[in-house]
Tab-separated table of C-alpha atoms and ligand atoms in Angstrom:
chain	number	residue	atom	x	y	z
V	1	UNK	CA	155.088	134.213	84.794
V	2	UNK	CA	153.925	134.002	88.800
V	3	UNK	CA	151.462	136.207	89.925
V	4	UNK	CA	154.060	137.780	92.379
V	5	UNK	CA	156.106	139.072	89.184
V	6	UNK	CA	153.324	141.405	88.648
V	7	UNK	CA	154.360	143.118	92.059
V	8	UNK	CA	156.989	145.351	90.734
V	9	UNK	CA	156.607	149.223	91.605
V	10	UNK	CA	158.034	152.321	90.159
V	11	UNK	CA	159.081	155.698	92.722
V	12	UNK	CA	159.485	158.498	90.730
V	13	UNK	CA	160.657	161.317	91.532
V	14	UNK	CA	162.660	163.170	94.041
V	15	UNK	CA	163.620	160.824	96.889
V	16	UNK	CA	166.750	160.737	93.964
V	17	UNK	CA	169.555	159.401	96.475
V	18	UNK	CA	171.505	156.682	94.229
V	19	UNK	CA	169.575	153.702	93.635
V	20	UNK	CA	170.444	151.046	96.544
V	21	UNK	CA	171.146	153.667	99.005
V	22	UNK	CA	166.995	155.325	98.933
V	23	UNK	CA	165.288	155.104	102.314
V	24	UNK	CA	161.775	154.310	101.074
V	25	UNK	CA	163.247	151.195	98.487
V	26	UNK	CA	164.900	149.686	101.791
V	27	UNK	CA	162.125	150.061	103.692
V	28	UNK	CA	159.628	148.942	101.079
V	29	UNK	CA	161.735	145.779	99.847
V	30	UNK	CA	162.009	144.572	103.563
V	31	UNK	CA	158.530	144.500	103.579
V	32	UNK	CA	158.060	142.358	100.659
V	33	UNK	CA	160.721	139.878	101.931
V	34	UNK	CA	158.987	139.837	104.921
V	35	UNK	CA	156.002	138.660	103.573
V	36	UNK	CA	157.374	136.327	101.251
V	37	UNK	CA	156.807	138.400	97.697
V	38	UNK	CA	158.705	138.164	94.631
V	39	UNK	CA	158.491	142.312	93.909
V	40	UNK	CA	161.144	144.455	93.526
V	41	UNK	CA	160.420	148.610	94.281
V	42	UNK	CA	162.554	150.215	92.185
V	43	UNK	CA	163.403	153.983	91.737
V	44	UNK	CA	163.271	155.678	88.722
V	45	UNK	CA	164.149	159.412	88.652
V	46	UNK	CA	161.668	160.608	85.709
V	47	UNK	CA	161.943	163.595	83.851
V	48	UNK	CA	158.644	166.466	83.836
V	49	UNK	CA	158.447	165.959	80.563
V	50	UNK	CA	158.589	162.018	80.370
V	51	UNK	CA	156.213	161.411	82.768
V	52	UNK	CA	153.696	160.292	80.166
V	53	UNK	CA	155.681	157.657	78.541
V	54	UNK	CA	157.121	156.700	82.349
V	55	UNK	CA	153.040	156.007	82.932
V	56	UNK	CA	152.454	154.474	80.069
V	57	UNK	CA	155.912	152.088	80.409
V	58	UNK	CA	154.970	150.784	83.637
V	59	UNK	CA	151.717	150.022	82.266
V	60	UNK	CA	152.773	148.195	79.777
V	61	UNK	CA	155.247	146.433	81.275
V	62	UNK	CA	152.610	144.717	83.697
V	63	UNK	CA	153.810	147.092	86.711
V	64	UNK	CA	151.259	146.548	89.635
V	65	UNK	CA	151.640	150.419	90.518
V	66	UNK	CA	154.081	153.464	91.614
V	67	UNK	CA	154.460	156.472	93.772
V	68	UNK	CA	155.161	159.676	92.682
V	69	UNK	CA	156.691	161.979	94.738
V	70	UNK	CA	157.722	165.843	93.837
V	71	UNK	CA	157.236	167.171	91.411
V	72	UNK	CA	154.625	164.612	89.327
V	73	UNK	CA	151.555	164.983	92.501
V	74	UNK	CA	149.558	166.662	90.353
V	75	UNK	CA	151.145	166.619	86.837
V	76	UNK	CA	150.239	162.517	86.960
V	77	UNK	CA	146.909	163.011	87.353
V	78	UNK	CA	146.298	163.817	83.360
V	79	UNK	CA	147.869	160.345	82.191
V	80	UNK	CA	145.354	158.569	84.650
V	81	UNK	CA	141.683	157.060	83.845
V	82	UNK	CA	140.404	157.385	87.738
V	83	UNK	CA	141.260	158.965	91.239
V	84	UNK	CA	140.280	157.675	93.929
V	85	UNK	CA	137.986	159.530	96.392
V	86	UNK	CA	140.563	161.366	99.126
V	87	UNK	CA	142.867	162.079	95.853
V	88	UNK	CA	140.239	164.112	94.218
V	89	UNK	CA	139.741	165.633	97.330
V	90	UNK	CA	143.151	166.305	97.726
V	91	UNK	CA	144.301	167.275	94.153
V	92	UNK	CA	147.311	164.978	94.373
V	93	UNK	CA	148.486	161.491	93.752
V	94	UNK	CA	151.312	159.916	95.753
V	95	UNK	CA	149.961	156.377	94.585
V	96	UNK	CA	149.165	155.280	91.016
V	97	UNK	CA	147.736	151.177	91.226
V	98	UNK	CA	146.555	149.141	88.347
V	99	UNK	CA	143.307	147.716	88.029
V	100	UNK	CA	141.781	145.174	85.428
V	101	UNK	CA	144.370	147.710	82.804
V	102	UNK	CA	143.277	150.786	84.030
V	103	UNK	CA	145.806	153.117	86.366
V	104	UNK	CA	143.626	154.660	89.384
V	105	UNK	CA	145.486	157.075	91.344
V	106	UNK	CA	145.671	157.127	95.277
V	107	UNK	CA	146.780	159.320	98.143
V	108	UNK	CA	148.245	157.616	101.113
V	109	UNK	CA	150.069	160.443	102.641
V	110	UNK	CA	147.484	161.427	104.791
V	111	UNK	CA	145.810	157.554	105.424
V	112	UNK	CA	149.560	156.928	106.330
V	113	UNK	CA	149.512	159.797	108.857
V	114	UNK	CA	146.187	159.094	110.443
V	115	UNK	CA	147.380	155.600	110.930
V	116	UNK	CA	150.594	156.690	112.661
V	117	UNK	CA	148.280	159.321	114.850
V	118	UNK	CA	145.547	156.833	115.895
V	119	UNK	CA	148.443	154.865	117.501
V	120	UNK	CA	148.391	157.329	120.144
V	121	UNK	CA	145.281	159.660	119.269
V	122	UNK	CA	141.584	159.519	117.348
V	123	UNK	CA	141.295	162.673	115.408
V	124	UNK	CA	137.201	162.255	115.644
V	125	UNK	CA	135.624	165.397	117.413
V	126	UNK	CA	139.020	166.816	117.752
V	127	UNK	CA	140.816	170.667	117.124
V	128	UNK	CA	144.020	169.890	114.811
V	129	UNK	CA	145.993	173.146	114.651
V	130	UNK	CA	147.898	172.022	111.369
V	131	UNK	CA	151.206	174.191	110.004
V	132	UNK	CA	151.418	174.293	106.147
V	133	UNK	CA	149.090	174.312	103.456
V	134	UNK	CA	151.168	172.052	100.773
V	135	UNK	CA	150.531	168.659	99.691
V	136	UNK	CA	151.591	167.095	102.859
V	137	UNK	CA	148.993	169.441	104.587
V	138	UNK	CA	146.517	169.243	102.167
V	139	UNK	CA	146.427	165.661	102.507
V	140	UNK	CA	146.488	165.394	106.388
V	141	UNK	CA	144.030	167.996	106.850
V	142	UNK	CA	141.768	166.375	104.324
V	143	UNK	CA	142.144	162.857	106.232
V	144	UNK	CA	141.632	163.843	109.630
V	145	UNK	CA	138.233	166.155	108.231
V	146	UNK	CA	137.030	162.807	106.568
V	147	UNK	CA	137.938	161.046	110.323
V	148	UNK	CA	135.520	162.907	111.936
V	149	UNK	CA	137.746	166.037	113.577
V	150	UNK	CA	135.229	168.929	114.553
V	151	UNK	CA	137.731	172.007	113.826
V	152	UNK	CA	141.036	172.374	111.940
V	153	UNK	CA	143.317	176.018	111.864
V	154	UNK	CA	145.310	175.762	108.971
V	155	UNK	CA	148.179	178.195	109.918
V	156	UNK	CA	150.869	179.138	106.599
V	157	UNK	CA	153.265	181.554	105.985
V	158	UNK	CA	151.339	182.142	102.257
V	159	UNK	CA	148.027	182.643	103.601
V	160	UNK	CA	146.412	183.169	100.322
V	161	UNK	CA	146.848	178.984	100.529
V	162	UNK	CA	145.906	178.374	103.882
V	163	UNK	CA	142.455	180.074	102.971
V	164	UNK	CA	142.234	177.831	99.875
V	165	UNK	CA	142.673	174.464	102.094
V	166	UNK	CA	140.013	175.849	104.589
V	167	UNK	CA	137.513	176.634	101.924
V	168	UNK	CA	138.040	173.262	100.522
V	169	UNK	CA	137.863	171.904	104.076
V	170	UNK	CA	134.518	173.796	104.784
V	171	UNK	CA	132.761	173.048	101.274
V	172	UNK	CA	133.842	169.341	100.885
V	173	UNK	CA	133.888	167.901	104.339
V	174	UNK	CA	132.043	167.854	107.376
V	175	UNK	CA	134.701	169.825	109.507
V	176	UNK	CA	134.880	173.667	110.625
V	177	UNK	CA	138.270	175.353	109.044
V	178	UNK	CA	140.130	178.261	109.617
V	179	UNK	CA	142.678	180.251	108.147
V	180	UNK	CA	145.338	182.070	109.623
V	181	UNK	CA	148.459	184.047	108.411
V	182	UNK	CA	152.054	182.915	110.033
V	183	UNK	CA	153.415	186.537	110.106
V	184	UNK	CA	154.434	185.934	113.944
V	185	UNK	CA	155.053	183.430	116.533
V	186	UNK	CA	152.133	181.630	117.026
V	187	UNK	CA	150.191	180.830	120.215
V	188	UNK	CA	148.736	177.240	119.922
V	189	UNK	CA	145.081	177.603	121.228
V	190	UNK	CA	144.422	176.700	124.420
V	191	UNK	CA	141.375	174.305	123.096
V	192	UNK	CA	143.514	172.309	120.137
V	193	UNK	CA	144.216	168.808	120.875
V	194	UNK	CA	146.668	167.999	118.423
V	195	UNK	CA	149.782	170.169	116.297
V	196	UNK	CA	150.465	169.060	113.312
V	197	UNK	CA	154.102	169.756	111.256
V	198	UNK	CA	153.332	169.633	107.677
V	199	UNK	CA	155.645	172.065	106.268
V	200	UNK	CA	158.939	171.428	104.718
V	201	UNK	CA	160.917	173.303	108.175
V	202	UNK	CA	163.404	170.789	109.741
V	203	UNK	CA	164.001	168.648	106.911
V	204	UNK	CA	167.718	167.903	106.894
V	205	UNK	CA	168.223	170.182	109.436
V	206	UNK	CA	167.802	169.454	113.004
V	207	UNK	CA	167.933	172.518	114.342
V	208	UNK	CA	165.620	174.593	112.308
V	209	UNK	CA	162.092	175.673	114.461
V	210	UNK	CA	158.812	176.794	113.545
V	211	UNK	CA	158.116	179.884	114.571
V	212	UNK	CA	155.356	179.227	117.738
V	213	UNK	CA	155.415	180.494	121.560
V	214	UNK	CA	157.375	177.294	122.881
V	215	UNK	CA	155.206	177.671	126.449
V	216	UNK	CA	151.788	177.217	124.404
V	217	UNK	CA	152.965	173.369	123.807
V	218	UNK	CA	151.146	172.312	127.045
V	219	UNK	CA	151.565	168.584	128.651
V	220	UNK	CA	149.130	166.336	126.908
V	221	UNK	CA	148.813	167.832	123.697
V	222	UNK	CA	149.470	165.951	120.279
V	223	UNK	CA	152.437	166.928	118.134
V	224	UNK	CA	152.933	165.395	114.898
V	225	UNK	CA	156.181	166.007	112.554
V	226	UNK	CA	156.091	165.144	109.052
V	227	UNK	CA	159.985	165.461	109.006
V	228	UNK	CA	161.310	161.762	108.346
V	229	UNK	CA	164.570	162.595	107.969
V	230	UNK	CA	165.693	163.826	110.803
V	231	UNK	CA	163.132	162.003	112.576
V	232	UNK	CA	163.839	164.217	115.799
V	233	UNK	CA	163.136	167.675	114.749
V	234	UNK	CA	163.647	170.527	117.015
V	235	UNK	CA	159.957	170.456	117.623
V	236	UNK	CA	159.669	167.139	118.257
V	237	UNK	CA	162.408	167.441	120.957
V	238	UNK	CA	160.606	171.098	122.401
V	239	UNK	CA	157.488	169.083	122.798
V	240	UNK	CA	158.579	165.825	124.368
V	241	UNK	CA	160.590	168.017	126.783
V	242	UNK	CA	157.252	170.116	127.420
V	243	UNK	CA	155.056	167.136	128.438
V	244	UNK	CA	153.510	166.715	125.022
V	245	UNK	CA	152.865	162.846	123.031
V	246	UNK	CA	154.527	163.710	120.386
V	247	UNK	CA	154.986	161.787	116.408
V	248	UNK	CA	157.898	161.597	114.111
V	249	UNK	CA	157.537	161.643	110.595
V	250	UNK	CA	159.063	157.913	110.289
V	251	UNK	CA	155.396	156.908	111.287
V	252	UNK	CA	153.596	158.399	108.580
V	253	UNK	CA	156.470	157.241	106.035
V	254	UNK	CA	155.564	153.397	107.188
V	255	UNK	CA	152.238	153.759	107.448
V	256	UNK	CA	151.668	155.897	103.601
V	257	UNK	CA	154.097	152.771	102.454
V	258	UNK	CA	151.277	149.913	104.060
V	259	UNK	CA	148.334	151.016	102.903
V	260	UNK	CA	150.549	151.534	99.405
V	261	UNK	CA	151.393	147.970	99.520
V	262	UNK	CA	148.150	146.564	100.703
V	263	UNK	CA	146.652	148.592	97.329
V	264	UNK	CA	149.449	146.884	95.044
V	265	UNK	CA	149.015	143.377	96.320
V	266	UNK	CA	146.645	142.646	98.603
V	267	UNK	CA	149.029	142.056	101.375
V	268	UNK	CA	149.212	143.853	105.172
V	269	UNK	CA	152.890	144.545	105.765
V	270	UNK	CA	154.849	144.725	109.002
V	271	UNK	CA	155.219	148.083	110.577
V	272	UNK	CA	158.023	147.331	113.189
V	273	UNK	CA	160.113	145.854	109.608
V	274	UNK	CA	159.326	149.173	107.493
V	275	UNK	CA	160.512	150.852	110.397
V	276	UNK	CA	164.019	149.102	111.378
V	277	UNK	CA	164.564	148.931	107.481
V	278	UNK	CA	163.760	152.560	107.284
V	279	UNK	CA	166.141	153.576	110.369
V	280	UNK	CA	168.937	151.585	109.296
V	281	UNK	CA	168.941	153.395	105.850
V	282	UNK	CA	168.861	156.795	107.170
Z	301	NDP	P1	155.026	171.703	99.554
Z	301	NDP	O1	156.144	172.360	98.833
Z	301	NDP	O2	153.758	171.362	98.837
Z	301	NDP	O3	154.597	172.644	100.812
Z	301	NDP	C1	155.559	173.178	101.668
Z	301	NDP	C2	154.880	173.894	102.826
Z	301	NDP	O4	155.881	174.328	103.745
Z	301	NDP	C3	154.091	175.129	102.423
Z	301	NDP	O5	152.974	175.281	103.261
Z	301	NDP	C4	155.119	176.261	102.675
Z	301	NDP	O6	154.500	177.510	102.942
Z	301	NDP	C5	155.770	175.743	103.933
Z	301	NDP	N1	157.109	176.287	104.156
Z	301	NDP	C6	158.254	175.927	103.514
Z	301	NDP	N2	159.297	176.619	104.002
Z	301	NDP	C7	158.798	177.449	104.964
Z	301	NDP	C8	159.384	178.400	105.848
Z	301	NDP	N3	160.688	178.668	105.833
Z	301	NDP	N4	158.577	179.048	106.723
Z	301	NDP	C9	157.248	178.782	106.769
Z	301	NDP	N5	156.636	177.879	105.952
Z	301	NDP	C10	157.399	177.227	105.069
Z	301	NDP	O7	155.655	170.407	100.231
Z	301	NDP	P2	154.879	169.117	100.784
Z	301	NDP	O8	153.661	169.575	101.494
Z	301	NDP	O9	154.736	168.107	99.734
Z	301	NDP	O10	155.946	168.540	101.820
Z	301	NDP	C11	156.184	169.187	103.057
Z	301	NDP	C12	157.084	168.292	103.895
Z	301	NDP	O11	156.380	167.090	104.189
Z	301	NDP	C13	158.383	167.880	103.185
Z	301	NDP	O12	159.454	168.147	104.050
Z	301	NDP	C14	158.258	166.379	102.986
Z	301	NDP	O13	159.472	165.716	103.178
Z	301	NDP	C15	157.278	165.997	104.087
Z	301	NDP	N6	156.496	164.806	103.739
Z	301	NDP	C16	156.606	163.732	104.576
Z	301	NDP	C17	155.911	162.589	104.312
Z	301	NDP	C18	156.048	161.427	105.233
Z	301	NDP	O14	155.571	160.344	104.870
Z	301	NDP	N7	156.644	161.581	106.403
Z	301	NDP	C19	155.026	162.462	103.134
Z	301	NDP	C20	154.956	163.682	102.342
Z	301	NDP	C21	155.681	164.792	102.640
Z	301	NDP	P3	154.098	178.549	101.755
Z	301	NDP	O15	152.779	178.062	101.217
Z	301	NDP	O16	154.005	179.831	102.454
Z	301	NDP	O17	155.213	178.481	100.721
């Protein structure tokens, strides 16, 4: 068997469109034709309660790695023999790889979204006002606090868990965090330097807003979507028509996908590819 036969990778979970018509195996199989591998990316939709002998399948069928998306983050973590350092931080695995036999789980989500940010911002020294306090926050917030930002304001509508993401923020990392509850429309402060999306508002519906006083987007600002599908969320079009640089969530769903791949096999894949593939799926 070639080398490249090892490069086959399991999704799990709940990107469950039929097989042939998901987003992410388009976009991820383009990437290894691109660069000339023989891997296939296949998704499997796994059962809660199967996801031990799902782990232990791709294992021993010489699978290079997976993602897991919702609902196995966390659950995977007890069929794993390592995390890696973010993931621990995090307390979720998007990103399982092999290595030398043993399966060491990863968390690109947030490497994925810095990448897509530092194409237009550096998060080092920086105020990130970030909405959410999920596992697409969590793993943002924990990423740009490991970057170097000076201050984050987690704002969420729970805010029992926007105080537990700032004390993780302010015990485990260098950066300043703040909680703060999401019982009105909130004023972005005049000092933050970049809005982050990272709740689950807008996806699959275009129209749906986050409840924020539209004038406090001033020009200049940073405003990120997590939302890949649709890409151009209500708030992404409120803050390109307010002056801001704004971010769909396509960017961080190319960029988790890279640094994915490069774990896998070694390999740097082609953004611009990921992201055609991606678009024509959609
Ligand atoms: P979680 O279920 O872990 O968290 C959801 C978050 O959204 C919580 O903070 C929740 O608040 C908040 N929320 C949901 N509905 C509302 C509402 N109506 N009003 C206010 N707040 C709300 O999900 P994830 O963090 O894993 O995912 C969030 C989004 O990120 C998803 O849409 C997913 O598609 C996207 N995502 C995108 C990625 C990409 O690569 N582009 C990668 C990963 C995720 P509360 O705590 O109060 O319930």
């Amino acid at each position: 068997m070639s080398d490249d036969r090892r490069f086959l990778s399991l999704l799990t979970g709940s990107f469950s469109t039929p097989a042939g018509a998901n987003p992410t195996v388009a976009m991820v199989e383009a990437a290894y034709r691109d660069l000339g591998l023989d891997a296939r990316y296949i998704n499997c939709e796994v059962a809660s309660d199967h996801l031990g002998a799902a782990v232990r399948g791709a294992l021993a069928m010489g699978w290079a790695g997976f993602n897991c998306s919702l609902p196995h983050k966390v659950t995977v973590i007890e069929h794993l023999d390592g995390l890696g350092a973010s993931a621990e931080l995090i307390g979720a695995v998007n990103c399982v790889v092999v290595r030398e036999g043993r399966l060491i789980g990863e968390n690109t989500d947030g490497q994925g979204f810095l990448a897509s940010l530092r194409t237009v911002a550096d998060p080092a020294g920086r105020h990130l006002v970030v909405f959410g306090a999920g596992g697409a926050a969590r793993a943002i917030a924990v990423e740009a606090a490991l970057a170097g930002a000076a201050r984050l304001t987690i704002v969420n509508r729970n805010v029992a868990h926007a105080e537990a993401l700032g004390d993780l923020l302010n015990a485990r990392t260098p950066a300043r965090a703040q909680a703060r509850p999401w019982d009105r429309p909130c004023r972005i402060p005049e000092d933050a330097d970049i809005v982050v999306n990272a709740t689950s508002i807008g996806l699959g519906d275009g129209n749906a807003r986050l409840a924020l006083e539209a004038e406090s987007l001033r020009a200049g600002l940073v405003v990120a979507d997590v939302i890949p599908n649709p890409p151009r969320t209500a708030l992404i079009r409120d803050a390109e028509a307010r002056g801001c640089v704004v971010l769909d969530g396509l960017g961080m769903l190319v960029n988790q996908a890279i640094v994915a791949i490069t774990l896998w096999t070694g390999r740097q894949a082609d953004a611009g590819v990921m992201r055609a593939a991606l678009e024509r799926s959609l």
